[in-house]
Amino acid sequence: MESGQQKQYPNSSIFDEYKVPILVSEREKSYGTGKATSILPEHVKSSNLKSIVAVLLAGIGSLCFGYCIGYSSPALLDLQRDDSSVHLDKPEGAFFASLVTLGAIIGCPVGGVLSEICGRKVTIMISTIPFTSGWLMIQFAVNMAMLDGGRLLTGVGCGMIAVSYPVYVAEIASSKLRGTLGSVHQTAITLGILLSYVVGVFCDWRDTAIPGIIMPALLIPVMMFLTDTPRWYLQHNKRSKALKALMWLRGKSSITEIECRETEESIAMHRNMLWKEFCRPSITRPLVIGVGLMIFQQTSGGIVIIMNCASIFASAGFSDGKAVSISIAAVQLLVNLLASGVIYRVGRRTLLVSMAVVMAICHFGIGTFFQLSSNEACNSTVNHRDLSHSIPACEISWLAITCIIIFNIAFSIAWGPIPWIIISEIFPLRARSISGSIATISAFASAFVLLWCYPYMQYALTDSGLYWFYGGCCLLSSLFVFLLVPETRGQTLEEIENSFEPPRTYSVIE
């Protein structure tokens, strides 16, 4: 076949109608270089309104996720009071806070398996069972065991959402909107955190659990009206349902047939996943990147600040740690709403590297605050340091709050949403659920260790040393991204997948 000759595909009326040239030499060349060329015609327009609505409504699951994460911040101040009906000391409180991540470690593989068997949509709906059960246990808890059991169950729901919702978004969104819509996950989590902080100001730990019971109940009827992803339908040989889903998401246009064929090609190339394939660079490299990003997301210190925000401000000398934490969460939510536009316009790599440096500077600033300050003038004591040359914390409290606000802004722009976006993009279709579950489990496992060890690290390193440690981790994360993480902005999932494939050589037969 000559290099410029076109190959005709059967039933190619759709391609002929839009005059889409499919040059065999170009397509073969793209597979050889690891760069895929989309066959979607540029001039064909489709509606994104329904896909946006679907992402926002399904985001109630991420709202539930965020409420679970943020709950421990106001609740621990109540649970550690002497007059609490269920009392927790500091190590018990740290274990209680960390249990949500331990539950998520269980929920990730469960969610991954269900996502493949039942679909992304159904998995999101099933997550309401552990959410509701866990919050009911917390609401009616009479001892520490019930509290811990309820916290563990809500974590299972978080894990199921963590592996199903980002994939749901990635598979129903167009390539141009995938980054913007991908940030909805982190934005909804932040909104849930803010909601838990606000409710925690007006309610005790027991009544703060009530919204956690209500939100999952709203998720089931909402999801009933949404479609599952076209990719999942095609993986299970349900082409008619895939076309119907695409028509609902994109609008009634022939572009749905073209997109369906592209997806079928990708699925056909990678139909069977063998465990030995995890030794292939096309899977090992994305897996290293995904796991690394999720671990560095936790070691940045963001999860520790979120779950202990009120306690951190109380230990820094603020009289009402709960109220101050609300302002921090509100700023974080505002930045998350703006972050989607930034992610759409700026590359993932650039944001991750630059914001990691900013976060490191903020941690060094918080550490310096604790090193210089003394809470004696604010009627409290700090750690086990010599306070004779310290400055009253009230006089330099601006340093702590400024650094935490800037840290949350930087985290919300980059290290909050982008790792979730990238792990929903970079894994090959044949290994997406398994690899995504491994990366997400690594995130929750590292978060569990950090949260559980928080009081012990705080004692061993002091507050200042602890935040300097987090600052060093942020600098390491920027180096990791600079050396290993590729740019994925504006690429289709097929293009990203093929970029990890080793170059292929072909012999030309005359």
Short mmCIF file of C-alpha atoms in Angstrom, two decimals:
data_model
loop_
_atom_site.label_atom_id
_atom_site.label_comp_id
_atom_site.label_asym_id
_atom_site.label_seq_id
_atom_site.Cartn_x
_atom_site.Cartn_y
_atom_site.Cartn_z
CA MET A 1 0.00 0.00 0.00
CA GLU A 2 1.39 3.42 -0.91
CA SER A 3 2.10 5.86 1.87
CA GLY A 4 -0.67 8.30 0.97
CA GLN A 5 -3.30 5.72 0.19
CA GLN A 6 -6.42 5.71 2.36
CA LYS A 7 -7.83 2.60 3.90
CA GLN A 8 -11.63 2.36 3.85
CA TYR A 9 -13.33 1.13 6.97
CA PRO A 10 -16.58 -0.80 6.75
CA ASN A 11 -19.75 1.20 7.34
CA SER A 12 -17.73 4.38 6.94
CA SER A 13 -20.63 6.63 5.99
CA ILE A 14 -20.10 8.65 9.14
CA PHE A 15 -16.48 9.33 8.22
CA ASP A 16 -17.41 10.07 4.60
CA GLU A 17 -20.12 12.50 5.69
CA TYR A 18 -17.64 14.64 7.61
CA LYS A 19 -14.78 13.89 5.21
CA VAL A 20 -12.47 12.58 7.91
CA PRO A 21 -9.30 11.26 6.26
CA ILE A 22 -7.88 8.17 7.96
CA LEU A 23 -4.40 7.74 6.56
CA VAL A 24 -3.05 4.32 7.42
CA SER A 25 0.53 5.51 7.39
CA GLU A 26 -0.27 8.33 9.81
CA ARG A 27 -2.18 6.08 12.23
CA GLU A 28 0.53 3.42 12.16
CA LYS A 29 3.14 6.08 12.60
CA SER A 30 1.28 7.48 15.61
CA TYR A 31 1.28 4.09 17.32
CA GLY A 32 5.00 3.75 16.63
CA THR A 33 5.90 7.07 18.19
CA GLY A 34 3.50 6.75 21.08
CA LYS A 35 1.32 9.64 19.87
CA ALA A 36 -2.26 9.00 18.93
CA THR A 37 -4.15 11.11 16.43
CA SER A 38 -7.82 11.57 17.19
CA ILE A 39 -10.17 10.98 14.29
CA LEU A 40 -12.84 13.29 15.70
CA PRO A 41 -13.47 16.12 13.21
CA GLU A 42 -12.65 19.50 14.68
CA HIS A 43 -15.68 21.26 13.17
CA VAL A 44 -18.24 18.91 14.69
CA LYS A 45 -19.70 20.53 17.78
CA SER A 46 -21.34 18.75 20.67
CA SER A 47 -23.14 19.90 23.78
CA ASN A 48 -21.36 19.57 27.11
CA LEU A 49 -24.26 20.76 29.26
CA LYS A 50 -25.55 17.32 30.26
CA SER A 51 -22.09 15.99 31.04
CA ILE A 52 -21.52 19.02 33.29
CA VAL A 53 -24.85 18.41 35.03
CA ALA A 54 -24.01 14.71 35.49
CA VAL A 55 -20.62 15.53 37.01
CA LEU A 56 -22.11 18.09 39.40
CA LEU A 57 -24.96 15.85 40.58
CA ALA A 58 -22.74 12.80 41.05
CA GLY A 59 -20.42 15.13 42.97
CA ILE A 60 -22.74 14.75 45.98
CA GLY A 61 -20.68 11.62 46.64
CA SER A 62 -17.54 13.76 46.92
CA LEU A 63 -19.49 16.13 49.17
CA CYS A 64 -20.12 13.17 51.50
CA PHE A 65 -16.40 12.36 51.26
CA GLY A 66 -15.43 15.88 52.32
CA TYR A 67 -17.89 15.94 55.20
CA CYS A 68 -16.29 12.76 56.58
CA ILE A 69 -12.80 14.22 56.24
CA GLY A 70 -13.67 17.51 57.91
CA TYR A 71 -15.82 16.08 60.71
CA SER A 72 -12.91 15.25 63.01
CA SER A 73 -11.73 18.88 63.21
CA PRO A 74 -14.68 20.28 65.22
CA ALA A 75 -15.66 16.94 66.75
CA LEU A 76 -12.31 16.30 68.44
CA LEU A 77 -12.50 19.56 70.39
CA ASP A 78 -15.83 18.34 71.83
CA LEU A 79 -14.81 14.71 72.33
CA GLN A 80 -11.65 15.70 74.23
CA ARG A 81 -13.54 17.85 76.73
CA ASP A 82 -13.87 16.39 80.23
CA ASP A 83 -17.66 16.65 80.19
CA SER A 84 -18.11 14.77 76.88
CA SER A 85 -20.43 11.74 77.08
CA VAL A 86 -17.77 9.81 75.15
CA HIS A 87 -14.30 11.06 76.05
CA LEU A 88 -11.16 10.65 73.90
CA ASP A 89 -7.64 11.59 74.93
CA LYS A 90 -5.15 12.93 72.36
CA PRO A 91 -3.82 9.57 71.04
CA GLU A 92 -7.37 8.16 70.93
CA GLY A 93 -8.48 11.27 69.06
CA ALA A 94 -5.69 10.88 66.51
CA PHE A 95 -6.67 7.24 65.98
CA PHE A 96 -10.34 8.23 65.60
CA ALA A 97 -9.43 10.83 62.96
CA SER A 98 -7.19 8.40 61.06
CA LEU A 99 -9.79 5.60 60.95
CA VAL A 100 -11.56 7.24 58.01
CA THR A 101 -8.44 6.63 55.92
CA LEU A 102 -8.15 3.04 57.16
CA GLY A 103 -11.75 2.47 56.09
CA ALA A 104 -10.95 4.02 52.72
CA ILE A 105 -8.16 1.46 52.25
CA ILE A 106 -10.89 -1.20 52.50
CA GLY A 107 -13.29 0.76 50.32
CA CYS A 108 -10.85 1.27 47.44
CA PRO A 109 -10.55 -2.37 46.29
CA VAL A 110 -14.25 -2.93 46.98
CA GLY A 111 -15.09 0.11 44.88
CA GLY A 112 -12.64 -0.93 42.16
CA VAL A 113 -14.18 -4.38 41.78
CA LEU A 114 -17.75 -3.06 41.88
CA SER A 115 -16.82 -0.35 39.38
CA GLU A 116 -15.78 -3.00 36.87
CA ILE A 117 -18.67 -5.40 37.52
CA CYS A 118 -21.59 -3.06 38.21
CA GLY A 119 -20.42 0.17 36.63
CA ARG A 120 -19.18 3.52 37.92
CA LYS A 121 -22.72 4.85 38.46
CA VAL A 122 -23.93 1.89 40.52
CA THR A 123 -20.75 1.91 42.63
CA ILE A 124 -21.35 5.55 43.55
CA MET A 125 -24.88 4.59 44.60
CA ILE A 126 -23.71 1.59 46.66
CA SER A 127 -21.28 3.84 48.55
CA THR A 128 -24.28 5.35 50.33
CA ILE A 129 -24.66 2.14 52.39
CA PRO A 130 -21.41 2.46 54.41
CA PHE A 131 -21.82 6.25 54.57
CA THR A 132 -25.29 6.05 56.12
CA SER A 133 -24.46 3.11 58.40
CA GLY A 134 -21.34 4.82 59.72
CA TRP A 135 -23.01 8.12 60.49
CA LEU A 136 -25.88 6.36 62.27
CA MET A 137 -23.34 4.59 64.50
CA ILE A 138 -21.65 7.90 65.32
CA GLN A 139 -24.98 9.62 65.95
CA PHE A 140 -26.05 6.99 68.50
CA ALA A 141 -22.59 6.16 69.89
CA VAL A 142 -22.40 5.41 73.61
CA ASN A 143 -18.74 4.38 73.74
CA MET A 144 -15.47 4.72 71.86
CA ALA A 145 -15.96 1.42 69.99
CA MET A 146 -19.15 2.68 68.33
CA LEU A 147 -17.44 5.95 67.42
CA ASP A 148 -14.48 4.15 65.87
CA GLY A 149 -16.71 1.65 64.06
CA GLY A 150 -18.82 4.41 62.56
CA ARG A 151 -15.74 6.36 61.51
CA LEU A 152 -14.33 3.24 59.85
CA LEU A 153 -17.55 2.64 57.89
CA THR A 154 -17.73 6.21 56.60
CA GLY A 155 -14.15 5.71 55.42
CA VAL A 156 -15.25 2.69 53.37
CA GLY A 157 -17.71 4.98 51.58
CA CYS A 158 -14.93 7.52 50.99
CA GLY A 159 -12.73 4.85 49.42
CA MET A 160 -15.51 3.71 47.09
CA ILE A 161 -16.13 7.29 45.94
CA ALA A 162 -12.40 7.93 45.53
CA VAL A 163 -11.99 5.15 42.94
CA SER A 164 -15.33 5.48 41.14
CA TYR A 165 -16.18 9.17 40.87
CA PRO A 166 -12.92 10.47 39.26
CA VAL A 167 -13.12 7.67 36.66
CA TYR A 168 -16.80 8.47 36.08
CA VAL A 169 -15.86 12.09 35.39
CA ALA A 170 -12.91 11.20 33.14
CA GLU A 171 -15.01 8.83 31.04
CA ILE A 172 -18.04 11.08 30.46
CA ALA A 173 -16.22 14.41 30.00
CA SER A 174 -14.78 15.56 26.69
CA SER A 175 -11.00 15.92 26.53
CA LYS A 176 -11.29 19.73 26.55
CA LEU A 177 -13.37 19.79 29.73
CA ARG A 178 -11.80 16.86 31.55
CA GLY A 179 -9.40 19.02 33.56
CA THR A 180 -12.08 21.54 34.50
CA LEU A 181 -14.66 18.91 35.44
CA GLY A 182 -11.99 16.82 37.15
CA SER A 183 -11.53 19.61 39.69
CA VAL A 184 -15.18 19.22 40.77
CA HIS A 185 -14.10 16.24 42.91
CA GLN A 186 -11.75 18.34 45.03
CA THR A 187 -14.15 21.31 45.06
CA ALA A 188 -16.99 19.14 46.37
CA ILE A 189 -14.66 17.65 49.00
CA THR A 190 -13.71 21.16 50.12
CA LEU A 191 -17.38 22.18 50.26
CA GLY A 192 -18.07 19.14 52.43
CA ILE A 193 -15.19 20.09 54.73
CA LEU A 194 -16.51 23.65 55.05
CA LEU A 195 -20.01 22.35 55.77
CA SER A 196 -18.69 20.11 58.57
CA TYR A 197 -16.78 23.05 60.08
CA VAL A 198 -19.88 25.30 60.00
CA VAL A 199 -22.19 22.66 61.48
CA GLY A 200 -19.56 21.88 64.11
CA VAL A 201 -19.68 25.46 65.41
CA PHE A 202 -23.39 25.26 66.19
CA CYS A 203 -23.74 21.56 67.06
CA ASP A 204 -21.91 19.11 69.28
CA TRP A 205 -20.13 16.06 67.85
CA ARG A 206 -23.30 13.95 67.96
CA ASP A 207 -25.61 16.33 66.09
CA THR A 208 -22.88 17.19 63.59
CA ALA A 209 -23.35 13.64 62.26
CA ILE A 210 -26.94 14.36 61.11
CA PRO A 211 -26.05 16.03 57.76
CA GLY A 212 -23.81 13.02 57.10
CA ILE A 213 -26.94 10.85 57.23
CA ILE A 214 -29.00 13.16 54.99
CA MET A 215 -26.52 13.68 52.11
CA PRO A 216 -26.15 10.01 51.05
CA ALA A 217 -29.96 9.75 51.02
CA LEU A 218 -30.01 12.48 48.36
CA LEU A 219 -27.40 10.75 46.20
CA ILE A 220 -29.43 7.64 45.26
CA PRO A 221 -32.44 9.37 43.60
CA VAL A 222 -30.11 11.81 41.83
CA MET A 223 -27.96 9.02 40.34
CA MET A 224 -31.06 7.17 39.10
CA PHE A 225 -31.52 9.83 36.42
CA LEU A 226 -27.90 9.79 35.20
CA THR A 227 -26.22 7.49 32.70
CA ASP A 228 -23.22 5.27 33.28
CA THR A 229 -20.10 5.86 31.20
CA PRO A 230 -20.00 4.88 27.49
CA ARG A 231 -16.64 3.18 28.07
CA TRP A 232 -18.05 0.85 30.69
CA TYR A 233 -20.96 -0.07 28.41
CA LEU A 234 -18.57 -0.83 25.53
CA GLN A 235 -16.32 -2.90 27.79
CA HIS A 236 -19.35 -5.07 28.55
CA ASN A 237 -20.49 -5.30 24.91
CA LYS A 238 -23.47 -2.99 25.37
CA ARG A 239 -22.96 -0.86 22.27
CA SER A 240 -26.53 0.37 21.97
CA LYS A 241 -26.45 1.64 25.56
CA ALA A 242 -23.06 3.24 24.92
CA LEU A 243 -24.44 5.11 21.90
CA LYS A 244 -27.49 6.14 23.90
CA ALA A 245 -25.24 7.40 26.71
CA LEU A 246 -23.06 9.33 24.25
CA MET A 247 -26.10 10.89 22.60
CA TRP A 248 -27.38 11.95 26.01
CA LEU A 249 -23.99 13.39 27.01
CA ARG A 250 -22.94 15.00 23.71
CA GLY A 251 -26.26 15.70 22.00
CA LYS A 252 -27.88 13.97 19.02
CA SER A 253 -25.05 14.20 16.54
CA SER A 254 -23.05 11.83 14.37
CA ILE A 255 -20.04 12.68 16.54
CA THR A 256 -21.34 10.06 18.96
CA GLU A 257 -20.78 7.29 16.41
CA ILE A 258 -17.24 8.51 15.73
CA GLU A 259 -16.37 8.76 19.42
CA CYS A 260 -17.88 5.33 19.99
CA ARG A 261 -15.66 3.81 17.29
CA GLU A 262 -12.54 5.43 18.74
CA THR A 263 -13.34 4.01 22.16
CA GLU A 264 -14.04 0.57 20.67
CA GLU A 265 -10.62 0.61 18.98
CA SER A 266 -8.93 1.38 22.28
CA ILE A 267 -10.86 -1.36 24.10
CA ALA A 268 -10.15 -3.89 21.34
CA MET A 269 -6.41 -3.22 21.57
CA HIS A 270 -6.39 -3.80 25.32
CA ARG A 271 -9.16 -6.30 25.92
CA ASN A 272 -7.41 -8.73 28.25
CA MET A 273 -5.37 -7.62 31.25
CA LEU A 274 -2.76 -10.07 32.48
CA TRP A 275 -0.92 -9.59 35.78
CA LYS A 276 2.42 -10.08 34.04
CA GLU A 277 1.68 -6.92 32.07
CA PHE A 278 2.35 -4.92 35.22
CA CYS A 279 6.01 -5.44 34.33
CA ARG A 280 5.51 -3.49 31.09
CA PRO A 281 6.63 0.17 31.05
CA SER A 282 3.22 1.17 29.68
CA ILE A 283 1.75 0.23 33.08
CA THR A 284 4.65 0.44 35.54
CA ARG A 285 5.53 4.04 34.64
CA PRO A 286 1.97 5.40 35.08
CA LEU A 287 1.67 3.34 38.27
CA VAL A 288 4.86 4.83 39.75
CA ILE A 289 3.64 8.31 38.80
CA GLY A 290 0.15 7.75 40.22
CA VAL A 291 1.33 6.22 43.50
CA GLY A 292 4.01 8.88 43.91
CA LEU A 293 1.57 11.74 43.35
CA MET A 294 -0.94 10.36 45.83
CA ILE A 295 1.69 9.78 48.54
CA PHE A 296 3.16 13.25 48.08
CA GLN A 297 -0.36 14.71 48.19
CA GLN A 298 -0.66 13.37 51.74
CA THR A 299 2.89 14.12 52.92
CA SER A 300 2.37 17.73 51.86
CA GLY A 301 0.56 18.05 55.20
CA GLY A 302 -2.77 19.07 53.71
CA ILE A 303 -4.71 16.18 55.23
CA VAL A 304 -3.23 16.83 58.69
CA ILE A 305 -4.22 20.51 58.57
CA ILE A 306 -7.75 19.70 57.36
CA MET A 307 -8.50 17.05 59.99
CA ASN A 308 -6.88 18.95 62.88
CA CYS A 309 -7.52 22.53 61.78
CA ALA A 310 -9.44 23.67 64.86
CA SER A 311 -6.95 22.00 67.24
CA ILE A 312 -3.98 23.53 65.40
CA PHE A 313 -5.38 27.04 65.78
CA ALA A 314 -6.25 26.38 69.41
CA SER A 315 -2.68 25.26 70.11
CA ALA A 316 -1.42 28.34 68.26
CA GLY A 317 -3.18 30.59 70.76
CA PHE A 318 -6.51 31.34 69.05
CA SER A 319 -9.42 31.43 71.48
CA ASP A 320 -11.94 29.98 69.00
CA GLY A 321 -10.22 27.47 66.74
CA LYS A 322 -13.54 26.35 65.21
CA ALA A 323 -14.43 29.83 63.95
CA VAL A 324 -10.99 30.46 62.48
CA SER A 325 -11.03 27.09 60.70
CA ILE A 326 -14.28 28.10 58.94
CA SER A 327 -12.56 31.12 57.38
CA ILE A 328 -9.72 28.89 56.19
CA ALA A 329 -12.12 26.39 54.61
CA ALA A 330 -14.12 29.21 52.98
CA VAL A 331 -10.98 30.58 51.33
CA GLN A 332 -10.07 27.07 50.19
CA LEU A 333 -13.52 26.59 48.65
CA LEU A 334 -13.33 29.91 46.80
CA VAL A 335 -9.93 28.98 45.39
CA ASN A 336 -11.22 25.55 44.36
CA LEU A 337 -14.01 27.20 42.37
CA LEU A 338 -11.43 29.32 40.55
CA ALA A 339 -8.91 26.48 40.23
CA SER A 340 -10.84 24.71 37.46
CA GLY A 341 -10.20 27.63 35.13
CA VAL A 342 -6.52 27.72 36.08
CA ILE A 343 -6.14 23.97 35.47
CA TYR A 344 -7.84 24.39 32.08
CA ARG A 345 -5.37 27.09 30.99
CA VAL A 346 -2.12 26.09 32.72
CA GLY A 347 -0.32 22.77 32.46
CA ARG A 348 -0.57 20.21 35.25
CA ARG A 349 3.23 19.97 35.62
CA THR A 350 3.71 23.73 35.96
CA LEU A 351 1.07 24.00 38.67
CA LEU A 352 2.30 21.00 40.64
CA VAL A 353 5.94 22.12 40.67
CA SER A 354 5.31 25.80 41.43
CA MET A 355 2.62 25.24 44.07
CA ALA A 356 4.75 22.61 45.84
CA VAL A 357 7.44 25.26 46.33
CA VAL A 358 4.85 27.74 47.64
CA MET A 359 3.49 25.11 50.05
CA ALA A 360 7.01 24.38 51.30
CA ILE A 361 7.59 28.07 52.05
CA CYS A 362 4.28 28.19 53.95
CA HIS A 363 5.22 25.17 56.06
CA PHE A 364 8.57 26.75 56.88
CA GLY A 365 6.65 29.88 57.91
CA ILE A 366 4.28 27.91 60.18
CA GLY A 367 7.26 26.10 61.70
CA THR A 368 8.97 29.43 62.32
CA PHE A 369 5.81 30.72 64.04
CA PHE A 370 5.81 27.80 66.47
CA GLN A 371 9.57 28.14 66.99
CA LEU A 372 9.30 31.82 67.90
CA SER A 373 6.00 31.83 69.75
CA SER A 374 4.88 31.14 73.30
CA ASN A 375 1.25 30.68 74.27
CA GLU A 376 1.91 31.73 77.88
CA ALA A 377 0.57 35.19 77.16
CA CYS A 378 -2.54 33.55 75.69
CA ASN A 379 -3.18 31.41 78.78
CA SER A 380 -1.85 28.11 77.43
CA THR A 381 1.38 26.19 77.18
CA VAL A 382 3.23 24.90 74.16
CA ASN A 383 5.11 21.59 73.98
CA HIS A 384 8.19 21.00 76.13
CA ARG A 385 10.43 23.88 74.97
CA ASP A 386 12.24 26.60 76.89
CA LEU A 387 9.89 29.59 76.54
CA SER A 388 12.17 32.21 78.13
CA HIS A 389 13.07 33.84 74.80
CA SER A 390 9.77 33.26 73.01
CA ILE A 391 7.34 35.82 71.62
CA PRO A 392 3.69 35.74 72.75
CA ALA A 393 1.74 33.85 70.09
CA CYS A 394 -0.94 36.54 70.04
CA GLU A 395 1.60 39.05 68.70
CA ILE A 396 2.61 36.98 65.66
CA SER A 397 -0.60 35.04 65.05
CA TRP A 398 -0.82 36.81 61.68
CA LEU A 399 2.14 34.71 60.51
CA ALA A 400 0.39 31.40 61.22
CA ILE A 401 -2.95 32.34 59.71
CA THR A 402 -1.34 33.94 56.63
CA CYS A 403 0.82 30.90 55.95
CA ILE A 404 -2.09 28.48 56.42
CA ILE A 405 -4.32 30.53 54.08
CA ILE A 406 -1.63 30.69 51.38
CA PHE A 407 -0.91 26.98 51.87
CA ASN A 408 -4.59 26.14 51.37
CA ILE A 409 -4.73 28.32 48.25
CA ALA A 410 -1.70 26.56 46.76
CA PHE A 411 -2.99 23.13 47.77
CA SER A 412 -6.43 23.83 46.28
CA ILE A 413 -5.00 25.00 42.97
CA ALA A 414 -2.64 22.08 42.42
CA TRP A 415 -2.04 19.28 44.90
CA GLY A 416 -5.68 18.95 45.93
CA PRO A 417 -7.35 18.33 42.53
CA ILE A 418 -4.57 17.54 40.05
CA PRO A 419 -3.34 14.18 41.43
CA TRP A 420 -6.95 12.91 41.28
CA ILE A 421 -7.25 14.20 37.70
CA ILE A 422 -3.98 12.61 36.61
CA ILE A 423 -4.67 9.15 38.09
CA SER A 424 -8.00 9.13 36.25
CA GLU A 425 -6.16 9.87 32.98
CA ILE A 426 -2.81 8.09 32.80
CA PHE A 427 -3.65 4.43 33.40
CA PRO A 428 -4.31 2.18 30.37
CA LEU A 429 -7.93 1.14 29.99
CA ARG A 430 -7.10 -2.53 30.62
CA ALA A 431 -5.53 -1.64 33.99
CA ARG A 432 -7.43 1.51 34.92
CA SER A 433 -9.52 0.15 37.79
CA ILE A 434 -6.71 -1.96 39.31
CA SER A 435 -4.05 0.72 38.97
CA GLY A 436 -6.40 3.46 40.14
CA SER A 437 -7.25 1.41 43.22
CA ILE A 438 -3.55 0.84 43.99
CA ALA A 439 -2.78 4.56 43.70
CA THR A 440 -5.77 5.55 45.81
CA ILE A 441 -4.98 2.92 48.47
CA SER A 442 -1.44 4.30 48.67
CA ALA A 443 -2.90 7.76 49.32
CA PHE A 444 -5.14 6.59 52.14
CA ALA A 445 -2.44 4.33 53.62
CA SER A 446 0.04 7.21 53.83
CA ALA A 447 -2.70 9.48 55.21
CA PHE A 448 -3.52 6.89 57.89
CA VAL A 449 0.13 6.72 58.98
CA LEU A 450 0.48 10.51 59.06
CA LEU A 451 -2.72 11.07 61.03
CA TRP A 452 -2.16 8.25 63.50
CA CYS A 453 1.43 9.33 64.12
CA TYR A 454 0.55 13.05 64.27
CA PRO A 455 0.59 13.43 68.10
CA TYR A 456 3.74 11.31 68.40
CA MET A 457 5.56 13.25 65.66
CA GLN A 458 4.34 16.47 67.24
CA TYR A 459 5.91 15.44 70.56
CA ALA A 460 9.15 14.11 69.06
CA LEU A 461 9.80 16.91 66.55
CA THR A 462 7.89 19.72 68.32
CA ASP A 463 5.34 21.74 66.31
CA SER A 464 8.05 23.67 64.50
CA GLY A 465 10.02 20.58 63.46
CA LEU A 466 6.84 18.85 62.28
CA TYR A 467 5.99 21.61 59.82
CA TRP A 468 9.57 21.88 58.63
CA PHE A 469 9.34 18.16 57.89
CA TYR A 470 6.21 18.75 55.79
CA GLY A 471 8.01 21.58 53.99
CA GLY A 472 10.85 19.23 53.04
CA CYS A 473 8.33 16.72 51.68
CA CYS A 474 6.82 19.47 49.51
CA LEU A 475 10.22 20.24 47.99
CA LEU A 476 10.74 16.54 47.26
CA SER A 477 7.33 16.41 45.57
CA SER A 478 8.26 19.26 43.22
CA LEU A 479 11.41 17.36 42.21
CA PHE A 480 9.38 14.18 41.65
CA VAL A 481 6.97 15.97 39.30
CA PHE A 482 9.76 17.74 37.44
CA LEU A 483 11.58 14.46 36.74
CA LEU A 484 8.76 11.98 36.15
CA VAL A 485 5.30 13.44 35.54
CA PRO A 486 4.29 14.16 31.91
CA GLU A 487 1.89 16.87 30.78
CA THR A 488 -1.63 15.56 30.00
CA ARG A 489 -3.60 18.77 29.49
CA GLY A 490 -5.75 18.76 26.34
CA GLN A 491 -4.98 15.16 25.37
CA THR A 492 -7.53 12.41 24.83
CA LEU A 493 -7.33 9.33 27.05
CA GLU A 494 -6.12 7.34 24.03
CA GLU A 495 -3.30 9.83 23.36
CA ILE A 496 -2.19 9.72 26.99
CA GLU A 497 -2.29 5.93 27.00
CA ASN A 498 -0.24 5.63 23.81
CA SER A 499 2.36 8.10 25.11
CA PHE A 500 3.49 5.47 27.64
CA GLU A 501 3.81 2.73 25.03
CA PRO A 502 7.38 1.96 23.92
CA PRO A 503 8.20 2.94 20.34
CA ARG A 504 7.33 0.28 17.79
CA THR A 505 9.15 -0.43 14.56
CA TYR A 506 7.56 -1.74 11.41
CA SER A 507 9.16 -3.30 8.36
CA VAL A 508 7.84 -2.12 5.02
CA ILE A 509 6.93 -4.87 2.55
CA GLU A 510 7.25 -3.80 -1.06
#
